[in-house]
Tab-separated table of N, CA and C in Angstrom:
chain	number	residue	atom	x	y	z
A	65	LEU	N	-13.843	-11.281	1.881
A	65	LEU	CA	-15.239	-10.885	1.827
A	65	LEU	C	-16.052	-11.471	2.968
A	66	GLU	N	-15.386	-12.306	3.767
A	66	GLU	CA	-16.115	-12.960	4.853
A	66	GLU	C	-16.789	-11.927	5.750
A	67	GLY	N	-18.058	-12.078	5.952
A	67	GLY	CA	-18.830	-11.186	6.800
A	67	GLY	C	-19.302	-9.922	6.103
A	68	LEU	N	-18.747	-9.632	4.932
A	68	LEU	CA	-19.129	-8.420	4.217
A	68	LEU	C	-19.983	-8.720	2.992
A	69	GLY	N	-20.051	-9.981	2.608
A	69	GLY	CA	-20.944	-10.404	1.538
A	69	GLY	C	-20.380	-10.289	0.143
A	70	ASP	N	-20.153	-9.058	-0.298
A	70	ASP	CA	-19.684	-8.833	-1.663
A	70	ASP	C	-18.900	-7.528	-1.705
A	71	ILE	N	-18.508	-7.110	-2.900
A	71	ILE	CA	-17.712	-5.892	-3.055
A	71	ILE	C	-18.459	-4.666	-2.534
A	72	LYS	N	-19.767	-4.630	-2.709
A	72	LYS	CA	-20.541	-3.490	-2.192
A	72	LYS	C	-20.518	-3.465	-0.665
A	73	GLY	N	-20.474	-4.644	-0.042
A	73	GLY	CA	-20.341	-4.714	1.413
A	73	GLY	C	-18.988	-4.196	1.874
A	74	VAL	N	-17.954	-4.487	1.104
A	74	VAL	CA	-16.618	-3.973	1.410
A	74	VAL	C	-16.621	-2.447	1.293
A	75	LEU	N	-17.201	-1.929	0.220
A	75	LEU	CA	-17.284	-0.486	0.024
A	75	LEU	C	-18.031	0.176	1.185
A	76	LYS	N	-19.143	-0.416	1.591
A	76	LYS	CA	-19.921	0.133	2.702
A	76	LYS	C	-19.079	0.204	3.976
A	77	GLU	N	-18.297	-0.846	4.228
A	77	GLU	CA	-17.436	-0.871	5.418
A	77	GLU	C	-16.342	0.185	5.326
A	78	GLU	N	-15.729	0.331	4.148
A	78	GLU	CA	-14.700	1.352	3.970
A	78	GLU	C	-15.284	2.743	4.184
A	79	ILE	N	-16.474	2.991	3.650
A	79	ILE	CA	-17.122	4.286	3.808
A	79	ILE	C	-17.446	4.544	5.279
A	80	SER	N	-17.827	3.502	6.017
A	80	SER	CA	-18.128	3.699	7.443
A	80	SER	C	-16.870	4.152	8.197
A	81	LEU	N	-15.704	3.692	7.764
A	81	LEU	CA	-14.455	4.158	8.383
A	81	LEU	C	-14.223	5.636	8.059
A	82	PHE	N	-14.495	6.020	6.829
A	82	PHE	CA	-14.345	7.424	6.447
A	82	PHE	C	-15.310	8.296	7.247
A	83	GLU	N	-16.536	7.810	7.435
A	83	GLU	CA	-17.545	8.569	8.195
A	83	GLU	C	-17.118	8.752	9.647
A	84	ALA	N	-16.368	7.815	10.173
A	84	ALA	CA	-15.925	7.885	11.566
A	84	ALA	C	-14.616	8.665	11.732
A	85	THR	N	-14.015	9.083	10.632
A	85	THR	CA	-12.752	9.818	10.695
A	85	THR	C	-13.004	11.272	11.068
A	86	ASP	N	-12.211	11.765	11.990
A	86	ASP	CA	-12.310	13.152	12.432
A	86	ASP	C	-12.214	14.087	11.217
A	87	PRO	N	-12.972	15.171	11.225
A	87	PRO	CA	-12.916	16.111	10.092
A	87	PRO	C	-11.510	16.653	9.815
A	88	SER	N	-10.652	16.677	10.828
A	88	SER	CA	-9.281	17.157	10.620
A	88	SER	C	-8.340	16.019	10.198
A	89	GLY	N	-8.882	14.811	10.047
A	89	GLY	CA	-8.074	13.652	9.692
A	89	GLY	C	-7.799	13.546	8.202
A	90	THR	N	-7.138	12.468	7.840
A	90	THR	CA	-6.780	12.206	6.443
A	90	THR	C	-7.362	10.873	6.026
A	91	LEU	N	-7.985	10.842	4.860
A	91	LEU	CA	-8.504	9.605	4.283
A	91	LEU	C	-7.484	9.075	3.286
A	92	ILE	N	-6.976	7.894	3.521
A	92	ILE	CA	-6.041	7.258	2.600
A	92	ILE	C	-6.819	6.167	1.886
A	93	TYR	N	-6.815	6.223	0.553
A	93	TYR	CA	-7.689	5.309	-0.182
A	93	TYR	C	-7.051	4.815	-1.464
A	94	ASN	N	-7.622	3.730	-1.980
A	94	ASN	CA	-7.160	3.090	-3.205
A	94	ASN	C	-7.706	3.854	-4.415
A	95	PHE	N	-6.823	4.549	-5.104
A	95	PHE	CA	-7.210	5.359	-6.256
A	95	PHE	C	-7.675	4.500	-7.430
A	96	ASP	N	-7.272	3.234	-7.455
A	96	ASP	CA	-7.619	2.337	-8.557
A	96	ASP	C	-9.038	1.787	-8.451
A	97	ASP	N	-9.684	1.981	-7.312
A	97	ASP	CA	-11.043	1.489	-7.096
A	97	ASP	C	-12.030	2.568	-7.531
A	98	PRO	N	-12.694	2.402	-8.679
A	98	PRO	CA	-13.567	3.471	-9.191
A	98	PRO	C	-14.723	3.809	-8.256
A	99	LEU	N	-15.281	2.820	-7.565
A	99	LEU	CA	-16.395	3.106	-6.644
A	99	LEU	C	-15.912	3.924	-5.453
A	100	LEU	N	-14.793	3.530	-4.887
A	100	LEU	CA	-14.246	4.244	-3.734
A	100	LEU	C	-13.778	5.638	-4.133
A	101	LYS	N	-13.152	5.750	-5.288
A	101	LYS	CA	-12.669	7.044	-5.769
A	101	LYS	C	-13.833	8.033	-5.915
A	102	GLU	N	-14.972	7.546	-6.331
A	102	GLU	CA	-16.150	8.408	-6.470
A	102	GLU	C	-16.728	8.757	-5.097
A	103	GLU	N	-16.856	7.788	-4.217
A	103	GLU	CA	-17.452	8.005	-2.888
A	103	GLU	C	-16.629	8.971	-2.038
A	104	VAL	N	-15.313	8.905	-2.151
A	104	VAL	CA	-14.455	9.715	-1.279
A	104	VAL	C	-14.628	11.214	-1.549
A	105	LYS	N	-15.142	11.580	-2.705
A	105	LYS	CA	-15.323	12.989	-3.065
A	105	LYS	C	-16.287	13.711	-2.127
A	106	ARG	N	-17.188	12.985	-1.510
A	106	ARG	CA	-18.198	13.646	-0.670
A	106	ARG	C	-17.700	13.961	0.738
A	107	PHE	N	-16.476	13.577	1.044
A	107	PHE	CA	-15.923	13.808	2.379
A	107	PHE	C	-15.043	15.056	2.391
A	108	SER	N	-15.062	15.757	3.520
A	108	SER	CA	-14.311	17.014	3.629
A	108	SER	C	-12.882	16.819	4.138
A	109	GLN	N	-12.568	15.645	4.663
A	109	GLN	CA	-11.238	15.418	5.198
A	109	GLN	C	-10.167	15.541	4.101
A	110	ARG	N	-8.947	15.742	4.542
A	110	ARG	CA	-7.821	15.716	3.605
A	110	ARG	C	-7.759	14.313	3.004
A	111	LYS	N	-7.364	14.215	1.748
A	111	LYS	CA	-7.340	12.916	1.070
A	111	LYS	C	-5.945	12.620	0.540
A	112	PHE	N	-5.585	11.354	0.593
A	112	PHE	CA	-4.297	10.884	0.055
A	112	PHE	C	-4.580	9.579	-0.676
A	113	SER	N	-4.313	9.569	-1.966
A	113	SER	CA	-4.627	8.389	-2.771
A	113	SER	C	-3.367	7.616	-3.136
A	114	VAL	N	-3.543	6.302	-3.269
A	114	VAL	CA	-2.460	5.386	-3.624
A	114	VAL	C	-2.975	4.479	-4.724
A	115	GLY	N	-2.137	4.227	-5.718
A	115	GLY	CA	-2.564	3.291	-6.747
A	115	GLY	C	-1.617	3.230	-7.923
A	116	PHE	N	-1.979	2.376	-8.863
A	116	PHE	CA	-1.206	2.202	-10.087
A	116	PHE	C	-1.691	3.134	-11.189
A	117	ASP	N	-2.900	3.686	-11.036
A	117	ASP	CA	-3.474	4.546	-12.068
A	117	ASP	C	-2.881	5.947	-12.013
A	118	GLU	N	-2.726	6.537	-13.194
A	118	GLU	CA	-2.250	7.915	-13.309
A	118	GLU	C	-3.178	8.829	-12.521
A	119	GLY	N	-2.587	9.729	-11.738
A	119	GLY	CA	-3.374	10.676	-10.958
A	119	GLY	C	-3.354	10.407	-9.462
A	120	ALA	N	-2.894	9.222	-9.040
A	120	ALA	CA	-2.808	8.929	-7.606
A	120	ALA	C	-1.733	9.815	-6.971
A	121	ASP	N	-1.957	10.222	-5.720
A	121	ASP	CA	-0.951	11.028	-5.017
A	121	ASP	C	0.372	10.280	-4.915
A	122	LEU	N	0.304	9.019	-4.571
A	122	LEU	CA	1.472	8.136	-4.602
A	122	LEU	C	1.167	7.085	-5.658
A	123	ARG	N	1.824	7.216	-6.816
A	123	ARG	CA	1.565	6.276	-7.908
A	123	ARG	C	2.667	5.240	-7.958
A	124	LEU	N	2.260	4.000	-8.175
A	124	LEU	CA	3.186	2.883	-8.282
A	124	LEU	C	3.159	2.351	-9.712
A	125	SER	N	4.295	1.875	-10.155
A	125	SER	CA	4.401	1.219	-11.448
A	125	SER	C	5.418	0.105	-11.290
A	126	CYS	N	5.140	-1.051	-11.860
A	126	CYS	CA	6.092	-2.141	-11.688
A	126	CYS	C	6.326	-2.888	-12.984
A	127	LYS	N	7.529	-3.456	-13.058
A	127	LYS	CA	7.930	-4.271	-14.193
A	127	LYS	C	8.605	-5.518	-13.643
A	128	LYS	N	8.246	-6.662	-14.205
A	128	LYS	CA	8.900	-7.906	-13.808
A	128	LYS	C	10.239	-8.011	-14.506
A	129	GLY	N	11.214	-8.443	-13.765
A	129	GLY	CA	12.542	-8.649	-14.314
A	129	GLY	C	13.045	-10.038	-13.953
A	130	GLU	N	14.280	-10.291	-14.285
A	130	GLU	CA	14.873	-11.606	-13.999
A	130	GLU	C	14.952	-11.888	-12.504
A	131	ASN	N	15.215	-10.854	-11.718
A	131	ASN	CA	15.425	-11.040	-10.279
A	131	ASN	C	14.280	-10.521	-9.431
A	132	GLY	N	13.095	-10.478	-9.977
A	132	GLY	CA	11.953	-10.016	-9.197
A	132	GLY	C	11.245	-8.869	-9.878
A	133	ILE	N	10.875	-7.876	-9.092
A	133	ILE	CA	10.069	-6.766	-9.585
A	133	ILE	C	10.803	-5.454	-9.346
A	134	GLN	N	10.763	-4.604	-10.360
A	134	GLN	CA	11.241	-3.233	-10.225
A	134	GLN	C	10.015	-2.375	-9.964
A	135	LEU	N	9.970	-1.752	-8.808
A	135	LEU	CA	8.847	-0.893	-8.437
A	135	LEU	C	9.281	0.557	-8.546
A	136	GLU	N	8.521	1.326	-9.293
A	136	GLU	CA	8.757	2.763	-9.361
A	136	GLU	C	7.691	3.451	-8.537
A	137	LEU	N	8.116	4.422	-7.752
A	137	LEU	CA	7.228	5.233	-6.934
A	137	LEU	C	7.282	6.662	-7.449
A	138	PHE	N	6.123	7.243	-7.669
A	138	PHE	CA	6.027	8.623	-8.149
A	138	PHE	C	5.295	9.436	-7.088
A	139	PHE	N	5.974	10.463	-6.576
A	139	PHE	CA	5.370	11.293	-5.537
A	139	PHE	C	5.947	12.697	-5.644
A	140	ARG	N	5.067	13.677	-5.810
A	140	ARG	CA	5.470	15.089	-5.873
A	140	ARG	C	6.617	15.333	-6.854
A	141	ASP	N	6.437	14.933	-8.074
A	141	ASP	CA	7.403	15.171	-9.154
A	141	ASP	C	8.757	14.491	-8.949
A	142	LYS	N	8.814	13.507	-8.084
A	142	LYS	CA	10.044	12.730	-7.902
A	142	LYS	C	9.732	11.268	-8.158
A	143	THR	N	10.765	10.526	-8.538
A	143	THR	CA	10.618	9.101	-8.826
A	143	THR	C	11.700	8.327	-8.093
A	144	TRP	N	11.310	7.204	-7.517
A	144	TRP	CA	12.244	6.290	-6.860
A	144	TRP	C	12.023	4.900	-7.435
A	145	THR	N	13.102	4.140	-7.569
A	145	THR	CA	13.002	2.776	-8.076
A	145	THR	C	13.562	1.819	-7.030
A	146	LEU	N	12.795	0.771	-6.755
A	146	LEU	CA	13.206	-0.243	-5.787
A	146	LEU	C	13.078	-1.614	-6.423
A	147	SER	N	13.843	-2.552	-5.922
A	147	SER	CA	13.744	-3.943	-6.372
A	147	SER	C	13.163	-4.781	-5.250
A	148	PHE	N	12.266	-5.673	-5.628
A	148	PHE	CA	11.629	-6.568	-4.675
A	148	PHE	C	11.607	-7.975	-5.245
A	149	PRO	N	11.522	-8.965	-4.371
A	149	PRO	CA	11.216	-10.303	-4.879
A	149	PRO	C	9.821	-10.266	-5.496
A	150	ASP	N	9.470	-11.262	-6.251
A	150	ASP	CA	8.148	-11.288	-6.900
A	150	ASP	C	7.081	-11.500	-5.835
A	151	LEU	N	6.444	-10.403	-5.424
A	151	LEU	CA	5.537	-10.410	-4.270
A	151	LEU	C	4.067	-10.469	-4.615
A	152	GLY	N	3.735	-10.102	-5.812
A	152	GLY	CA	2.329	-9.944	-6.160
A	152	GLY	C	1.927	-8.489	-6.039
A	153	MET	N	1.026	-8.082	-6.907
A	153	MET	CA	0.591	-6.689	-6.960
A	153	MET	C	-0.049	-6.237	-5.641
A	154	HIS	N	-0.803	-7.121	-4.990
A	154	HIS	CA	-1.479	-6.737	-3.748
A	154	HIS	C	-0.471	-6.358	-2.668
A	155	ASN	N	0.664	-7.059	-2.596
A	155	ASN	CA	1.679	-6.718	-1.600
A	155	ASN	C	2.376	-5.405	-1.934
A	156	LEU	N	2.570	-5.135	-3.221
A	156	LEU	CA	3.156	-3.855	-3.606
A	156	LEU	C	2.209	-2.714	-3.255
A	157	LEU	N	0.927	-2.933	-3.474
A	157	LEU	CA	-0.056	-1.916	-3.100
A	157	LEU	C	-0.076	-1.728	-1.577
A	158	ASN	N	0.013	-2.812	-0.824
A	158	ASN	CA	0.089	-2.703	0.641
A	158	ASN	C	1.312	-1.894	1.061
A	159	PHE	N	2.436	-2.122	0.386
A	159	PHE	CA	3.650	-1.344	0.650
A	159	PHE	C	3.376	0.135	0.383
A	160	GLY	N	2.681	0.420	-0.715
A	160	GLY	CA	2.322	1.801	-1.032
A	160	GLY	C	1.451	2.430	0.041
A	161	PHE	N	0.514	1.659	0.585
A	161	PHE	CA	-0.334	2.184	1.659
A	161	PHE	C	0.473	2.463	2.924
A	162	ALA	N	1.421	1.605	3.235
A	162	ALA	CA	2.279	1.847	4.403
A	162	ALA	C	3.081	3.133	4.202
A	163	LEU	N	3.648	3.301	3.014
A	163	LEU	CA	4.385	4.530	2.720
A	163	LEU	C	3.473	5.749	2.802
A	164	SER	N	2.280	5.640	2.236
A	164	SER	CA	1.377	6.789	2.185
A	164	SER	C	0.962	7.241	3.582
A	165	THR	N	0.821	6.297	4.486
A	165	THR	CA	0.486	6.661	5.863
A	165	THR	C	1.570	7.550	6.444
A	166	CYS	N	2.825	7.157	6.235
A	166	CYS	CA	3.952	7.952	6.734
A	166	CYS	C	4.064	9.283	6.001
A	167	LEU	N	3.929	9.256	4.679
A	167	LEU	CA	4.021	10.487	3.891
A	167	LEU	C	2.936	11.480	4.289
A	168	SER	N	1.739	10.987	4.562
A	168	SER	CA	0.640	11.880	4.944
A	168	SER	C	0.888	12.519	6.309
A	169	LEU	N	1.778	11.925	7.086
A	169	LEU	CA	2.140	12.494	8.392
A	169	LEU	C	3.339	13.437	8.291
A	170	GLY	N	3.857	13.628	7.060
A	170	GLY	CA	4.954	14.565	6.857
A	170	GLY	C	6.337	13.951	6.873
A	171	ILE	N	6.429	12.643	6.968
A	171	ILE	CA	7.737	11.983	6.939
A	171	ILE	C	8.224	11.964	5.495
A	172	GLU	N	9.487	12.253	5.289
A	172	GLU	CA	10.066	12.294	3.948
A	172	GLU	C	10.271	10.888	3.394
A	173	MET	N	10.249	10.769	2.077
A	173	MET	CA	10.360	9.478	1.401
A	173	MET	C	11.715	8.800	1.622
A	174	GLU	N	12.820	9.541	1.543
A	174	GLU	CA	14.145	8.920	1.582
A	174	GLU	C	14.380	8.071	2.831
A	175	PRO	N	14.115	8.591	4.028
A	175	PRO	CA	14.330	7.728	5.203
A	175	PRO	C	13.392	6.524	5.243
A	176	LEU	N	12.196	6.677	4.704
A	176	LEU	CA	11.270	5.545	4.655
A	176	LEU	C	11.831	4.429	3.771
A	177	LEU	N	12.383	4.813	2.635
A	177	LEU	CA	12.912	3.814	1.707
A	177	LEU	C	14.179	3.166	2.241
A	178	GLU	N	14.963	3.909	3.008
A	178	GLU	CA	16.151	3.304	3.641
A	178	GLU	C	15.730	2.201	4.600
A	179	VAL	N	14.746	2.479	5.414
A	179	VAL	CA	14.248	1.477	6.360
A	179	VAL	C	13.621	0.310	5.609
A	180	ALA	N	12.821	0.606	4.589
A	180	ALA	CA	12.167	-0.453	3.813
A	180	ALA	C	13.195	-1.365	3.170
A	181	ASP	N	14.273	-0.783	2.659
A	181	ASP	CA	15.297	-1.595	2.007
A	181	ASP	C	15.958	-2.544	2.995
A	182	SER	N	16.185	-2.078	4.214
A	182	SER	CA	16.840	-2.938	5.202
A	182	SER	C	15.911	-4.027	5.727
A	183	LEU	N	14.587	-3.839	5.587
A	183	LEU	CA	13.626	-4.796	6.130
A	183	LEU	C	12.930	-5.663	5.087
A	184	LYS	N	13.043	-5.324	3.820
A	184	LYS	CA	12.152	-5.941	2.832
A	184	LYS	C	12.276	-7.454	2.733
A	185	LYS	N	13.440	-8.011	2.944
A	185	LYS	CA	13.530	-9.467	2.874
A	185	LYS	C	12.709	-10.104	3.992
A	186	GLU	N	12.790	-9.531	5.168
A	186	GLU	CA	12.028	-10.069	6.291
A	186	GLU	C	10.534	-9.817	6.134
A	187	LEU	N	10.178	-8.660	5.614
A	187	LEU	CA	8.769	-8.300	5.520
A	187	LEU	C	8.019	-9.059	4.443
A	188	PHE	N	8.704	-9.394	3.360
A	188	PHE	CA	7.987	-9.887	2.199
A	188	PHE	C	8.219	-11.358	1.879
A	189	ILE	N	9.070	-12.019	2.617
A	189	ILE	CA	9.276	-13.432	2.341
A	189	ILE	C	8.447	-14.228	3.339
A	190	ARG	N	7.501	-14.982	2.803
A	190	ARG	CA	6.581	-15.731	3.650
A	190	ARG	C	7.024	-17.178	3.753
A	191	ALA	N	6.351	-17.881	4.610
A	191	ALA	CA	6.534	-19.324	4.785
A	191	ALA	C	7.972	-19.667	5.139
A	192	LYS	N	8.499	-18.999	6.160
A	192	LYS	CA	9.825	-19.339	6.668
A	192	LYS	C	9.678	-20.591	7.535
A	193	VAL	N	10.578	-21.502	7.380
A	193	VAL	CA	10.535	-22.746	8.147
A	193	VAL	C	11.634	-22.705	9.205
A	194	HIS	N	11.238	-22.921	10.459
A	194	HIS	CA	12.175	-22.950	11.582
A	194	HIS	C	12.130	-24.338	12.206
A	195	ARG	N	13.278	-24.890	12.479
A	195	ARG	CA	13.350	-26.180	13.165
A	195	ARG	C	13.785	-25.915	14.602
A	196	LEU	N	12.931	-26.291	15.523
A	196	LEU	CA	13.194	-26.106	16.948
A	196	LEU	C	13.078	-27.452	17.633
A	197	SER	N	14.229	-28.038	17.928
A	197	SER	CA	14.248	-29.365	18.536
A	197	SER	C	13.513	-30.337	17.614
A	198	SER	N	12.486	-30.976	18.119
A	198	SER	CA	11.724	-31.918	17.282
A	198	SER	C	10.512	-31.273	16.607
A	199	PHE	N	10.414	-29.931	16.704
A	199	PHE	CA	9.296	-29.203	16.115
A	199	PHE	C	9.692	-28.504	14.834
A	200	ILE	N	8.754	-28.424	13.925
A	200	ILE	CA	8.922	-27.612	12.717
A	200	ILE	C	7.839	-26.534	12.767
A	201	VAL	N	8.264	-25.275	12.696
A	201	VAL	CA	7.347	-24.145	12.734
A	201	VAL	C	7.382	-23.481	11.369
A	202	VAL	N	6.207	-23.341	10.753
A	202	VAL	CA	6.104	-22.629	9.484
A	202	VAL	C	5.547	-21.245	9.809
A	203	ASP	N	6.377	-20.232	9.654
A	203	ASP	CA	6.003	-18.844	9.937
A	203	ASP	C	5.440	-18.251	8.649
A	204	ASP	N	4.129	-18.204	8.550
A	204	ASP	CA	3.481	-17.695	7.339
A	204	ASP	C	2.612	-16.505	7.685
């Protein structure tokens, strides 16, 4: 919220990005945010929503298990299930936004998930410690 004041300041900033988007562009937004979901209706651009709530273009659902999180992705009447370390809901939503950007450009889900699977350990594990000579580097 730094520099934006409060949630309404964040909404105002998000709307300013939508206002600056070319009319032929696509607005990708958080379907779970009731204020944003209402505001986006006034824009003519193509819209792509992401969220955990029923009705999102790319809907996510997750369950905690013994070995992390099972994430289900629902898109165009298809479902995919992935396993992740326990990342937190915000990181899963960020993953959904990354996918939605590609999907909105016409890239198919299967190749995206293949790449995500090969990278997910590197992408989602924070605070890696590297020892370089007499230095310790914390990559966070």
